[in-house]
Short mmCIF file of C-alpha atoms in Angstrom, two decimals:
data_model
loop_
_atom_site.label_atom_id
_atom_site.label_comp_id
_atom_site.label_asym_id
_atom_site.label_seq_id
_atom_site.Cartn_x
_atom_site.Cartn_y
_atom_site.Cartn_z
CA MET A 1 110.44 -137.73 86.07
CA ALA A 2 108.25 -134.58 85.35
CA ASN A 3 106.05 -133.23 87.69
CA PRO A 4 102.59 -133.82 87.02
CA PRO A 5 100.84 -130.56 85.76
CA GLN A 6 98.76 -128.49 88.87
CA LYS A 7 95.02 -129.20 89.32
CA ILE A 8 93.24 -126.67 87.98
CA VAL A 9 90.37 -124.59 89.80
CA TYR A 10 88.98 -121.97 87.36
CA LYS A 11 85.87 -119.61 88.83
CA LEU A 12 83.82 -118.48 86.15
CA VAL A 13 80.87 -115.68 86.46
CA LEU A 14 78.29 -115.96 84.00
CA THR A 15 76.25 -112.53 83.72
CA GLY A 16 74.13 -110.46 81.61
CA GLY A 17 70.19 -109.43 81.24
CA PRO A 18 67.32 -111.14 81.20
CA CYS A 19 67.00 -114.08 78.63
CA GLY A 20 70.34 -113.91 77.98
CA GLY A 21 71.29 -117.74 77.31
CA LYS A 22 72.81 -118.12 81.19
CA THR A 23 70.63 -121.14 82.02
CA THR A 24 71.69 -123.03 78.63
CA GLY A 25 74.98 -121.67 78.60
CA GLN A 26 75.53 -123.42 82.05
CA SER A 27 74.27 -126.56 80.82
CA ARG A 28 75.99 -126.85 77.73
CA LEU A 29 79.62 -125.66 79.76
CA SER A 30 78.65 -128.27 82.29
CA THR A 31 78.27 -130.92 79.65
CA PHE A 32 81.42 -130.07 77.92
CA PHE A 33 83.74 -129.92 80.59
CA GLU A 34 82.50 -133.02 82.17
CA ASN A 35 83.02 -135.14 78.68
CA LEU A 36 86.93 -133.75 79.51
CA GLY A 37 86.69 -135.36 82.76
CA TRP A 38 86.29 -132.27 84.99
CA LYS A 39 84.36 -131.83 87.92
CA VAL A 40 81.74 -129.29 87.16
CA PHE A 41 79.87 -127.37 90.17
CA ARG A 42 76.94 -125.02 89.02
CA VAL A 43 76.58 -122.23 92.11
CA PRO A 44 72.82 -121.22 91.51
CA GLU A 45 71.37 -117.13 91.13
CA THR A 46 70.90 -115.99 95.10
CA ALA A 47 68.59 -113.33 93.94
CA THR A 48 66.33 -116.28 92.53
CA VAL A 49 66.61 -118.56 95.63
CA LEU A 50 65.33 -115.54 97.84
CA LEU A 51 62.95 -114.31 95.54
CA SER A 52 61.57 -117.34 95.16
CA GLY A 53 60.60 -117.71 98.79
CA GLY A 54 57.93 -114.92 98.38
CA ILE A 55 60.10 -111.76 98.42
CA LYS A 56 58.53 -109.21 96.05
CA PHE A 57 61.28 -106.32 95.69
CA ALA A 58 58.96 -104.00 94.67
CA ASP A 59 57.31 -104.42 97.55
CA LEU A 60 60.26 -103.35 99.88
CA THR A 61 61.03 -99.58 101.08
CA PRO A 62 63.80 -98.10 99.92
CA GLU A 63 65.66 -98.88 103.45
CA GLU A 64 64.51 -102.38 102.90
CA ALA A 65 65.84 -102.59 99.42
CA ILE A 66 69.11 -101.58 100.36
CA LYS A 67 69.39 -104.44 103.30
CA PHE A 68 68.39 -106.87 101.08
CA GLN A 69 70.67 -106.25 98.67
CA GLU A 70 73.21 -106.31 101.61
CA ASN A 71 72.06 -109.41 102.95
CA LEU A 72 71.98 -110.92 99.05
CA LEU A 73 75.58 -110.37 98.59
CA LYS A 74 76.58 -111.75 102.19
CA THR A 75 74.41 -114.69 101.24
CA MET A 76 75.81 -115.15 97.66
CA ILE A 77 79.12 -115.16 99.25
CA GLN A 78 78.90 -117.55 101.48
CA ILE A 79 77.26 -120.14 99.20
CA GLU A 80 80.29 -119.21 96.55
CA ASN A 81 82.95 -120.04 99.03
CA SER A 82 81.28 -123.24 99.81
CA PHE A 83 81.65 -124.33 96.27
CA PHE A 84 85.16 -122.68 96.08
CA GLU A 85 86.16 -124.85 99.14
CA LEU A 86 84.67 -127.98 97.55
CA GLY A 87 86.67 -127.04 94.10
CA ARG A 88 90.33 -127.11 96.10
CA SER A 89 89.57 -130.15 97.85
CA CYS A 90 88.29 -131.89 94.75
CA GLN A 91 91.11 -134.26 92.74
CA ARG A 92 90.02 -133.44 89.55
CA ASN A 93 90.39 -130.08 87.30
CA CYS A 94 87.11 -128.50 88.47
CA LEU A 95 85.27 -125.72 86.58
CA ILE A 96 82.98 -123.61 88.89
CA ILE A 97 80.00 -121.58 87.04
CA CYS A 98 78.41 -118.80 89.29
CA ASP A 99 75.02 -117.74 88.04
CA ARG A 100 75.96 -113.94 88.44
CA GLY A 101 78.57 -112.89 90.74
CA ALA A 102 79.29 -110.05 93.61
CA MET A 103 79.13 -107.29 91.35
CA ASP A 104 76.20 -107.92 89.95
CA ALA A 105 74.25 -106.45 93.31
CA SER A 106 75.78 -102.89 92.12
CA ALA A 107 73.80 -103.04 89.25
CA PHE A 108 70.46 -102.36 91.14
CA ILE A 109 71.38 -99.87 93.66
CA SER A 110 73.17 -96.13 93.39
CA LYS A 111 76.90 -95.87 93.28
CA GLU A 112 76.37 -93.88 96.55
CA LYS A 113 74.83 -96.62 98.23
CA TRP A 114 77.04 -99.30 96.67
CA VAL A 115 80.13 -97.42 98.29
CA ALA A 116 78.67 -97.26 101.49
CA MET A 117 77.70 -100.78 101.54
CA CYS A 118 81.25 -101.77 100.56
CA GLN A 119 82.71 -99.49 103.55
CA ALA A 120 80.29 -100.88 106.04
CA ASN A 121 81.57 -104.49 105.70
CA ASN A 122 85.02 -103.47 104.69
CA TRP A 123 84.61 -104.78 100.88
CA ASN A 124 86.35 -103.54 98.00
CA SER A 125 85.77 -103.72 94.06
CA VAL A 126 89.22 -105.07 93.22
CA GLU A 127 88.50 -107.96 95.63
CA LEU A 128 85.19 -108.68 94.85
CA ARG A 129 85.56 -108.42 91.27
CA ASP A 130 89.33 -108.94 90.02
CA ASN A 131 90.63 -111.13 92.61
CA ARG A 132 87.44 -113.44 93.39
CA TYR A 133 86.71 -114.86 90.27
CA ASN A 134 88.79 -116.11 87.32
CA HIS A 135 86.73 -115.10 83.93
CA ILE A 136 83.78 -112.97 83.65
CA VAL A 137 81.64 -113.82 80.47
CA HIS A 138 78.15 -111.16 80.18
CA MET A 139 75.69 -112.93 77.78
CA VAL A 140 73.84 -110.21 76.02
CA SER A 141 70.07 -110.19 76.78
CA ALA A 142 67.87 -111.33 73.75
CA ALA A 143 66.23 -107.81 74.17
CA ASN A 144 69.53 -106.26 72.75
CA GLY A 145 69.57 -107.62 69.16
CA ALA A 146 67.67 -110.68 69.11
CA GLU A 147 64.05 -108.86 70.18
CA ASP A 148 62.03 -111.74 68.50
CA PHE A 149 63.23 -114.17 70.90
CA TYR A 150 62.82 -112.34 74.49
CA SER A 151 60.35 -114.11 76.42
CA LEU A 152 58.91 -114.22 79.86
CA GLU A 153 58.16 -117.64 79.60
CA ASP A 154 59.35 -120.44 81.91
CA HIS A 155 61.02 -118.43 84.49
CA ALA A 156 58.85 -117.60 87.41
CA CYS A 157 60.74 -114.59 88.70
CA ARG A 158 61.15 -113.00 85.13
CA SER A 159 58.89 -110.01 84.68
CA GLU A 160 60.86 -107.63 82.78
CA GLY A 161 59.61 -105.54 79.38
CA VAL A 162 62.21 -105.39 76.46
CA GLU A 163 63.17 -101.59 77.48
CA LEU A 164 63.84 -102.61 81.40
CA ALA A 165 65.29 -105.71 80.00
CA ARG A 166 67.64 -103.71 77.64
CA GLU A 167 68.58 -101.56 80.81
CA LEU A 168 69.22 -104.25 83.18
CA ASP A 169 71.53 -105.79 80.74
CA TYR A 170 73.58 -102.61 80.32
CA ASN A 171 73.84 -102.07 84.09
CA ALA A 172 74.84 -105.87 84.78
CA ALA A 173 77.60 -105.23 82.13
CA ALA A 174 78.88 -101.99 83.45
CA ALA A 175 78.91 -103.59 86.90
CA TRP A 176 82.21 -105.74 85.74
CA ILE A 177 83.80 -103.54 83.48
CA GLY A 178 87.61 -103.42 84.37
CA HIS A 179 87.85 -107.33 85.26
CA PRO A 180 91.23 -108.32 83.70
CA TYR A 181 89.31 -111.17 81.63
CA PHE A 182 86.09 -109.67 80.62
CA ASP A 183 84.07 -110.84 77.58
CA VAL A 184 80.59 -109.94 76.02
CA ILE A 185 79.02 -112.74 74.16
CA ASP A 186 76.45 -110.76 71.95
CA ASN A 187 73.82 -111.86 69.57
CA SER A 188 74.75 -111.29 66.32
CA THR A 189 75.24 -114.90 65.52
CA ASP A 190 72.26 -117.63 66.17
CA PHE A 191 71.73 -118.79 69.63
CA ASP A 192 73.71 -122.20 68.86
CA LYS A 193 76.64 -120.48 67.41
CA LYS A 194 76.42 -118.34 70.76
CA MET A 195 76.55 -121.18 72.81
CA ASN A 196 79.61 -122.33 70.78
CA ARG A 197 81.15 -118.85 71.49
CA LEU A 198 80.41 -119.41 74.89
CA ILE A 199 82.14 -122.66 75.44
CA ALA A 200 85.19 -121.46 73.07
CA CYS A 201 85.50 -118.16 74.83
CA VAL A 202 85.86 -120.33 78.22
CA CYS A 203 88.48 -122.60 76.49
CA GLN A 204 90.56 -120.11 74.91
CA LYS A 205 91.14 -118.38 78.70
CA ILE A 206 91.92 -121.66 80.54
CA GLY A 207 94.53 -123.09 77.62
CA ILE A 208 92.41 -125.81 75.96
CA GLU A 209 92.63 -126.25 72.28
CA THR A 210 89.51 -126.90 70.58
CA GLY A 211 90.80 -127.01 66.98
CA ASP A 212 88.19 -126.19 64.50
CA ARG A 213 85.58 -127.92 66.71
CA LEU A 214 83.96 -124.41 67.61
CA ASN A 215 85.14 -122.52 64.76
CA VAL A 216 86.36 -119.30 66.68
CA ASN A 217 87.38 -116.27 64.44
CA SER A 218 87.70 -113.80 67.28
CA LYS A 219 91.18 -112.53 67.20
CA LYS A 220 93.18 -109.80 69.10
CA ARG A 221 93.24 -106.54 67.44
CA LYS A 222 95.44 -103.08 68.24
CA PHE A 223 94.84 -99.90 67.18
CA LEU A 224 96.90 -96.41 67.64
CA VAL A 225 94.83 -93.45 68.72
CA LYS A 226 95.47 -90.30 67.97
CA THR A 227 95.73 -87.65 70.82
CA PRO A 228 94.40 -85.62 72.63
CA LEU A 229 91.76 -87.80 73.88
CA VAL A 230 87.87 -86.65 74.24
CA VAL A 231 87.08 -85.32 77.69
CA ASP A 232 86.17 -88.31 80.18
CA SER A 233 82.67 -87.24 79.95
CA GLU A 234 82.36 -88.42 76.28
CA PHE A 235 83.05 -91.98 77.06
CA PRO A 236 80.67 -94.39 78.18
CA ALA A 237 80.92 -95.98 81.45
CA PHE A 238 84.51 -96.85 82.05
CA GLN A 239 86.80 -98.43 84.95
CA ASP A 240 90.33 -96.72 85.14
CA PHE A 241 93.27 -99.07 86.54
CA ASP A 242 97.06 -98.06 87.16
CA VAL A 243 98.80 -100.86 85.63
CA VAL A 244 102.88 -101.29 86.13
CA HIS A 245 104.72 -104.07 83.78
CA ASN A 246 108.10 -105.68 84.44
CA TYR A 247 109.84 -107.98 82.15
CA LEU A 248 111.84 -110.52 83.60
CA GLN A 249 114.96 -112.28 82.77
CA SER A 250 114.84 -114.88 80.42
CA ASP A 251 116.08 -116.62 77.07
CA LEU A 252 114.22 -114.37 74.04
CA ARG A 253 114.85 -117.52 71.82
CA LYS A 254 112.32 -119.20 74.19
CA ALA A 255 109.89 -117.03 75.99
CA GLN A 256 109.11 -113.51 77.44
CA VAL A 257 108.15 -113.10 80.78
CA ARG A 258 106.44 -110.63 82.71
CA LEU A 259 104.87 -109.44 85.88
CA ARG A 260 101.84 -107.17 85.88
CA LYS A 261 100.32 -105.10 88.81
CA ARG A 262 97.09 -103.66 88.16
CA GLY A 263 94.67 -102.01 90.50
CA GLN A 264 92.32 -99.11 92.10
CA LYS A 265 92.95 -96.73 94.97
CA GLY A 266 95.67 -98.60 96.68
CA HIS A 267 94.04 -102.23 95.97
CA TRP A 268 96.01 -104.76 93.27
CA SER A 269 95.98 -107.93 91.43
CA TYR A 270 99.06 -109.49 90.56
CA ILE A 271 99.71 -111.62 87.33
CA HIS A 272 102.90 -113.60 85.93
CA THR A 273 102.68 -114.20 82.44
CA LEU A 274 104.76 -116.44 80.46
CA ARG A 275 104.77 -116.17 76.87
CA LYS A 276 106.36 -119.12 74.60
CA PHE A 277 105.87 -120.24 71.20
CA HIS A 278 104.40 -123.95 70.65
CA PRO A 279 106.38 -126.29 69.39
CA THR A 280 103.92 -127.97 67.08
CA ASN A 281 101.03 -125.68 65.97
CA GLY A 282 103.44 -122.47 65.24
CA GLN A 283 101.28 -120.23 67.35
CA SER A 284 102.47 -118.35 70.29
CA VAL A 285 101.11 -119.74 74.10
CA GLU A 286 100.89 -117.51 77.06
CA VAL A 287 100.37 -118.86 80.58
CA ARG A 288 99.04 -116.44 83.08
CA THR A 289 99.26 -117.36 87.09
CA GLN A 290 97.93 -115.35 89.44
CA LEU A 291 99.88 -114.19 92.19
CA THR A 292 99.54 -112.93 95.71
CA HIS A 293 100.88 -109.72 96.89
CA ARG A 294 104.25 -111.76 98.38
CA ASP A 295 104.85 -113.93 95.17
CA TYR A 296 104.94 -110.86 93.14
CA LEU A 297 107.52 -109.20 95.60
CA ASN A 298 109.81 -112.26 95.81
CA LEU A 299 109.64 -112.25 91.77
CA LEU A 300 110.60 -108.76 91.53
CA PRO A 301 114.36 -108.56 91.97
CA GLN A 302 114.70 -110.79 88.43
CA ARG A 303 113.61 -107.86 86.69
CA ASP A 304 115.52 -107.50 83.33
CA ASP A 305 117.37 -104.74 83.35
CA ALA A 306 117.39 -104.17 79.55
CA HIS A 307 113.74 -103.17 79.84
CA PHE A 308 112.12 -100.03 81.45
CA THR A 309 109.35 -100.33 83.93
CA ILE A 310 106.17 -99.80 81.99
CA PHE A 311 103.63 -97.47 83.73
CA LYS A 312 100.11 -97.10 82.11
CA LYS A 313 96.35 -95.81 82.77
CA ARG A 314 94.44 -98.61 81.50
CA ARG A 315 90.48 -97.35 80.23
CA CYS A 316 88.08 -100.46 80.08
CA PHE A 317 84.67 -99.60 78.76
CA ILE A 318 81.78 -101.36 76.72
CA TYR A 319 80.74 -99.45 73.13
CA ASN A 320 78.22 -101.51 71.30
CA ASN A 321 78.18 -104.56 73.05
CA GLN A 322 82.00 -104.64 72.67
CA TYR A 323 84.66 -104.79 75.15
CA TYR A 324 87.67 -102.28 74.83
CA GLN A 325 90.84 -101.49 76.61
CA LEU A 326 92.43 -98.40 76.06
CA ASP A 327 95.92 -98.20 77.25
CA MET A 328 97.69 -94.69 77.88
CA TYR A 329 101.61 -94.93 78.50
CA ARG A 330 102.71 -92.65 81.39
CA GLN A 331 105.90 -91.37 82.33
CA PRO A 332 108.55 -92.10 83.49
CA THR A 333 108.86 -94.19 80.41
CA HIS A 334 111.06 -94.19 76.99
CA PRO A 335 110.63 -91.05 74.95
CA ARG A 336 109.29 -93.89 72.05
CA CYS A 337 106.25 -94.19 74.17
CA ARG A 338 105.41 -90.65 75.57
CA GLY A 339 102.01 -89.61 74.08
CA LEU A 340 101.45 -93.42 72.98
CA VAL A 341 97.87 -94.70 73.24
CA LEU A 342 96.86 -98.05 71.97
CA LEU A 343 93.10 -99.22 71.72
CA GLU A 344 92.53 -103.29 71.83
CA THR A 345 89.53 -105.16 71.40
CA TYR A 346 88.66 -108.85 69.97
CA SER A 347 86.92 -109.04 67.00
CA ALA A 348 85.89 -111.76 63.86
CA ALA A 349 85.67 -108.70 61.36
CA TYR A 350 87.80 -109.65 58.19
CA ASP A 351 86.75 -106.40 56.24
CA GLN A 352 89.13 -103.85 57.65
CA THR A 353 86.88 -101.16 56.81
CA ALA A 354 84.18 -102.36 58.35
CA LEU A 355 86.01 -103.05 61.19
CA ILE A 356 87.46 -99.81 61.52
CA ALA A 357 83.93 -98.49 61.29
CA SER A 358 82.73 -100.49 64.11
CA LEU A 359 85.22 -98.76 66.33
CA PRO A 360 84.32 -95.97 68.93
CA LYS A 361 83.27 -93.13 67.41
CA PHE A 362 84.65 -90.51 69.87
CA LEU A 363 88.51 -91.81 69.26
CA THR A 364 90.48 -90.95 66.32
CA ILE A 365 91.96 -93.82 64.66
CA GLU A 366 95.17 -93.50 62.66
CA LYS A 367 95.74 -96.99 62.14
CA GLU A 368 95.63 -100.68 62.83
CA VAL A 369 98.78 -102.02 64.51
CA THR A 370 97.84 -105.54 65.15
CA GLY A 371 101.25 -107.55 65.06
CA ASP A 372 103.38 -104.22 64.14
CA PRO A 373 106.40 -105.41 66.53
CA ALA A 374 107.16 -101.42 66.69
CA TYR A 375 104.05 -101.27 68.98
CA SER A 376 104.63 -104.58 71.00
CA MET A 377 105.32 -103.48 74.79
CA TYR A 378 108.27 -105.97 74.78
CA ASN A 379 109.94 -103.62 72.06
CA LEU A 380 108.50 -100.37 73.96
CA SER A 381 110.03 -101.32 77.07
CA LEU A 382 113.63 -101.68 75.68
CA LYS A 383 116.21 -99.53 76.93
CA GLU A 384 118.46 -100.20 73.79
CA ASP A 385 118.51 -98.19 70.49
CA TRP A 386 116.26 -100.23 68.56
CA LYS A 387 118.52 -100.46 65.18
CA THR A 388 121.56 -101.72 67.38
CA SER A 389 119.64 -104.04 69.49
CA LYS A 390 119.95 -107.77 69.83
CA ARG A 391 116.84 -107.88 71.41
CA TYR A 392 114.59 -106.23 69.28
CA TYR A 393 111.75 -108.63 68.63
CA THR A 394 110.12 -109.44 65.49
CA GLY A 395 108.16 -112.47 65.39
CA LYS A 396 109.11 -116.05 64.92
CA ASP A 397 110.07 -117.64 61.91
CA ARG A 398 108.53 -120.81 60.34
CA HIS A 399 110.67 -123.22 62.17
CA GLY A 400 109.18 -121.36 65.80
CA GLN A 401 112.56 -119.56 66.40
CA SER A 402 112.77 -115.85 67.82
CA LYS A 403 113.51 -113.68 65.36
CA THR A 404 115.40 -110.43 66.72
CA LEU A 405 117.80 -107.65 64.69
CA MET A 406 121.40 -108.32 64.83
CA ASN A 407 123.81 -105.71 65.39
CA ASP A 408 125.39 -106.43 62.03
CA HIS A 409 122.03 -105.44 60.23
CA LYS A 410 122.79 -101.62 58.49
CA ASP A 411 120.52 -99.01 59.70
CA ASP A 412 120.58 -97.73 55.94
CA LYS A 413 119.25 -100.91 54.40
CA PRO A 414 116.09 -99.75 52.33
CA ASN A 415 112.67 -101.29 53.32
CA GLY A 416 112.83 -105.13 51.77
CA THR A 417 116.60 -105.41 52.17
CA ASN A 418 116.56 -108.41 55.35
CA GLY A 419 113.36 -106.82 56.02
CA VAL A 420 115.08 -104.22 58.30
CA VAL A 421 114.18 -100.73 58.21
CA LYS A 422 115.33 -97.86 59.99
CA MET A 423 113.84 -97.60 63.80
CA ASN A 424 114.73 -94.35 65.13
CA GLY A 425 113.77 -91.05 63.65
CA HIS A 426 114.63 -92.46 60.28
CA SER A 427 112.11 -89.68 58.87
CA GLY A 428 111.21 -87.76 61.69
CA GLU A 429 107.84 -88.95 61.61
CA LYS A 430 105.52 -88.02 64.33
CA VAL A 431 103.59 -90.56 66.42
CA ASN A 432 100.55 -89.50 68.29
CA GLY A 433 101.35 -85.85 67.59
CA GLN A 434 104.90 -86.15 69.36
CA SER A 435 107.97 -85.04 67.56
CA GLY A 436 111.27 -83.52 68.96
CA ASP A 437 112.68 -87.00 70.19
CA GLU A 438 114.80 -89.41 67.71
CA MET A 439 112.93 -92.37 69.49
CA ASN A 440 109.58 -91.06 68.32
CA GLY A 441 110.04 -91.87 64.66
CA TYR A 442 109.70 -95.28 64.81
CA THR A 443 108.14 -96.69 61.98
CA ALA A 444 104.76 -98.60 61.82
CA GLU A 445 105.94 -101.00 59.11
CA LYS A 446 106.37 -104.73 59.86
CA MET A 447 110.12 -106.08 60.55
CA ASN A 448 110.72 -108.83 57.88
CA GLY A 449 106.93 -109.15 57.37
CA HIS A 450 106.64 -110.86 60.89
CA ALA A 451 103.96 -109.62 63.49
CA THR A 452 105.33 -109.49 67.13
CA GLU A 453 102.33 -110.97 68.40
CA ASN A 454 100.30 -113.53 66.87
CA PRO A 455 96.75 -112.94 66.85
CA ASP A 456 95.74 -116.43 67.15
CA ALA A 457 97.27 -116.35 70.52
CA TYR A 458 95.96 -119.11 73.02
CA VAL A 459 95.50 -117.42 76.28
CA THR A 460 96.30 -119.96 79.08
CA GLU A 461 94.97 -118.54 82.09
CA THR A 462 96.46 -120.88 85.12
CA ILE A 463 95.29 -120.12 88.65
CA ASN A 464 97.66 -121.93 90.98
CA ARG A 465 96.30 -119.98 94.35
CA GLN A 466 93.86 -117.42 95.65
CA VAL A 467 94.98 -113.91 96.23
CA SER A 468 94.97 -114.13 100.26
CA ASP A 469 96.99 -111.59 101.15
CA LYS A 470 95.71 -108.02 101.67
CA VAL A 471 97.77 -105.48 100.00
CA ASN A 472 98.61 -102.60 101.87
CA GLY A 473 98.18 -99.62 99.60
CA CYS A 474 101.48 -99.95 97.63
CA THR A 475 101.35 -96.90 95.33
CA GLU A 476 103.67 -95.60 92.76
CA LYS A 477 104.54 -91.99 93.45
CA LEU A 478 105.90 -90.82 89.89
CA THR A 479 107.24 -87.26 90.52
CA CYS A 480 109.89 -86.75 88.00
CA PRO A 481 108.49 -84.13 85.39
CA ASP A 482 111.40 -83.21 84.35
CA LYS A 483 113.21 -86.19 83.94
CA THR A 484 112.59 -89.89 82.22
CA ASN A 485 113.97 -92.71 83.93
CA GLY A 486 116.17 -90.70 85.96
CA HIS A 487 117.81 -88.71 82.77
CA ILE A 488 117.10 -85.36 82.28
CA VAL A 489 114.72 -84.86 78.73
CA ASN A 490 115.01 -81.74 77.01
CA GLY A 491 114.52 -82.40 73.25
CA ASN A 492 118.36 -82.82 72.83
CA SER A 493 119.49 -85.86 74.55
CA THR A 494 118.35 -89.46 74.67
CA LYS A 495 121.40 -90.90 76.15
CA TYR A 496 120.36 -94.24 78.51
CA GLN A 497 122.28 -96.34 80.70
CA ALA A 498 122.10 -100.04 80.77
CA ASN A 499 121.46 -99.83 84.85
CA ALA A 500 118.98 -97.09 84.88
CA VAL A 501 115.91 -98.35 86.17
CA ASN A 502 112.62 -96.40 86.23
CA GLY A 503 110.76 -99.00 88.78
CA SER A 504 111.77 -97.09 91.90
CA ALA A 505 108.27 -96.76 93.28
CA ASP A 506 108.37 -101.15 92.76
CA ASP A 507 112.10 -100.85 94.59
CA THR A 508 110.63 -99.21 97.72
CA GLU A 509 108.10 -101.23 97.94
CA LEU A 510 110.17 -104.23 98.00
CA GLU A 511 112.76 -103.11 100.28
CA ASN A 512 109.84 -101.74 102.79
CA TYR A 513 108.60 -105.54 102.52
CA LYS A 514 112.06 -107.11 103.18
CA LYS A 515 112.11 -104.78 106.27
CA SER A 516 109.01 -105.83 107.49
CA GLN A 517 109.18 -109.65 106.78
CA LYS A 518 111.82 -112.32 108.38
CA MET A 519 111.67 -114.89 106.11
CA ASP A 520 113.39 -116.39 102.86
CA LEU A 521 112.57 -114.05 99.91
CA GLY A 522 113.06 -117.14 97.79
CA THR A 523 111.21 -117.18 94.27
CA PRO A 524 107.82 -118.94 94.03
CA LYS A 525 107.45 -121.73 91.61
CA ILE A 526 105.44 -120.91 88.80
CA THR A 527 103.40 -123.85 87.42
CA LYS A 528 102.61 -123.96 83.86
CA VAL A 529 99.99 -125.81 82.90
CA ALA A 530 99.05 -127.23 79.12
CA VAL A 531 95.90 -128.83 78.26
CA LYS A 532 94.99 -130.70 75.24
CA ILE A 533 91.74 -132.08 73.88
#
């Protein structure tokens, strides 16, 4: 008998500047999910509760203001915890909508005072921002793009003019930059469509298929960025993260499975991702599960030795109300990844010229590589030579079967003969200005005309448990300036052994964990959830 799907408790934060649609959005979301049979809890905005009691922020001294923000955050956390506990005990799927969240407090005080406040209370940004909530949606204020509709009516605690509202809107967005699932709903459409985009965004992240009901056109887009990058001061406000990916053993014909470790200053969050092909609608589906530190270490021994561990620095920022992730591949890695920088965002734009023109001006975009298998992280991490590998992934055929390049494909076939092109240095083409390694000359053309990543992929985030284990400062020491994955790289040698693993940092972490624990390091069960309406 099949196991019933595990109950979902989904913690959503609606944030944004004044008059952005948060209140209406809560109501629309509540109605939509209650109609699906979900239980919906709405956490009130703590600041409104306190300010409606007679507190005037302008009358407070600087010291009183800081203490007020600290007590406000403590109160918010306690109120949220009460709703989170109700969600865990509820027998139905549960959506918990928070009117602003913990990181919003940082938008109203200086960075120095925020850091001091966190240190005094043993808080850190990874726990408050990344691990506490499943999804953050920023509702852009009407003061930014819909000024004719900005109003101070119907809100007793609102007194901001348009300019101040814009500033508060920007600060609210900047406070959440870096959350792994952060979306911005701007004012590019009318208000009713803005609400539909909000609902569609939340449904997509949870994995609820809405069909054409909400008319969602936004797709994941990926771009190759030319290096070197501009200096950090040229970027808007950003957050940098260390990211480590490990692919796990799986049947490529059915699924790709990977672990992600993402953190700042020794504090980490962990995600298990199962990417599989939908049996009926032809789309790839990603099921994402948040893990504890213990679960992550239990799964690490299942690493696939056919893949290198991928190390990245991920920079998250907002530019013109659009959220971006800039992935900079780091050593040790395969030479094909050396100097590689990729920019990702979600966009509904169909006009290629208009889309390119809207991208950050301080970055030099070489080309769009959405769906190009040569820029799939799965392929980039392969140890084998692409032109001889049976594991090189080129997408799905019309029957939903994974397609890989086979050994009997000749590397001298022209593009168009079986759709196979030379992969490794076929023309000595430079990538990101790097040359001298045969592996760097991979082509940007599609294999067999199929994309490796379906832009319409539904992203399912299933949160099976809360991250309760404190992470004790696990870090990666990448101290091999002259070696790649344990092999000397001098521009002439590109030989790799199948058993060479560059994830020594994770190995060390795993060994230390085993020595400190007297328990069965069994594999945690990763529940797969598919929701349809």
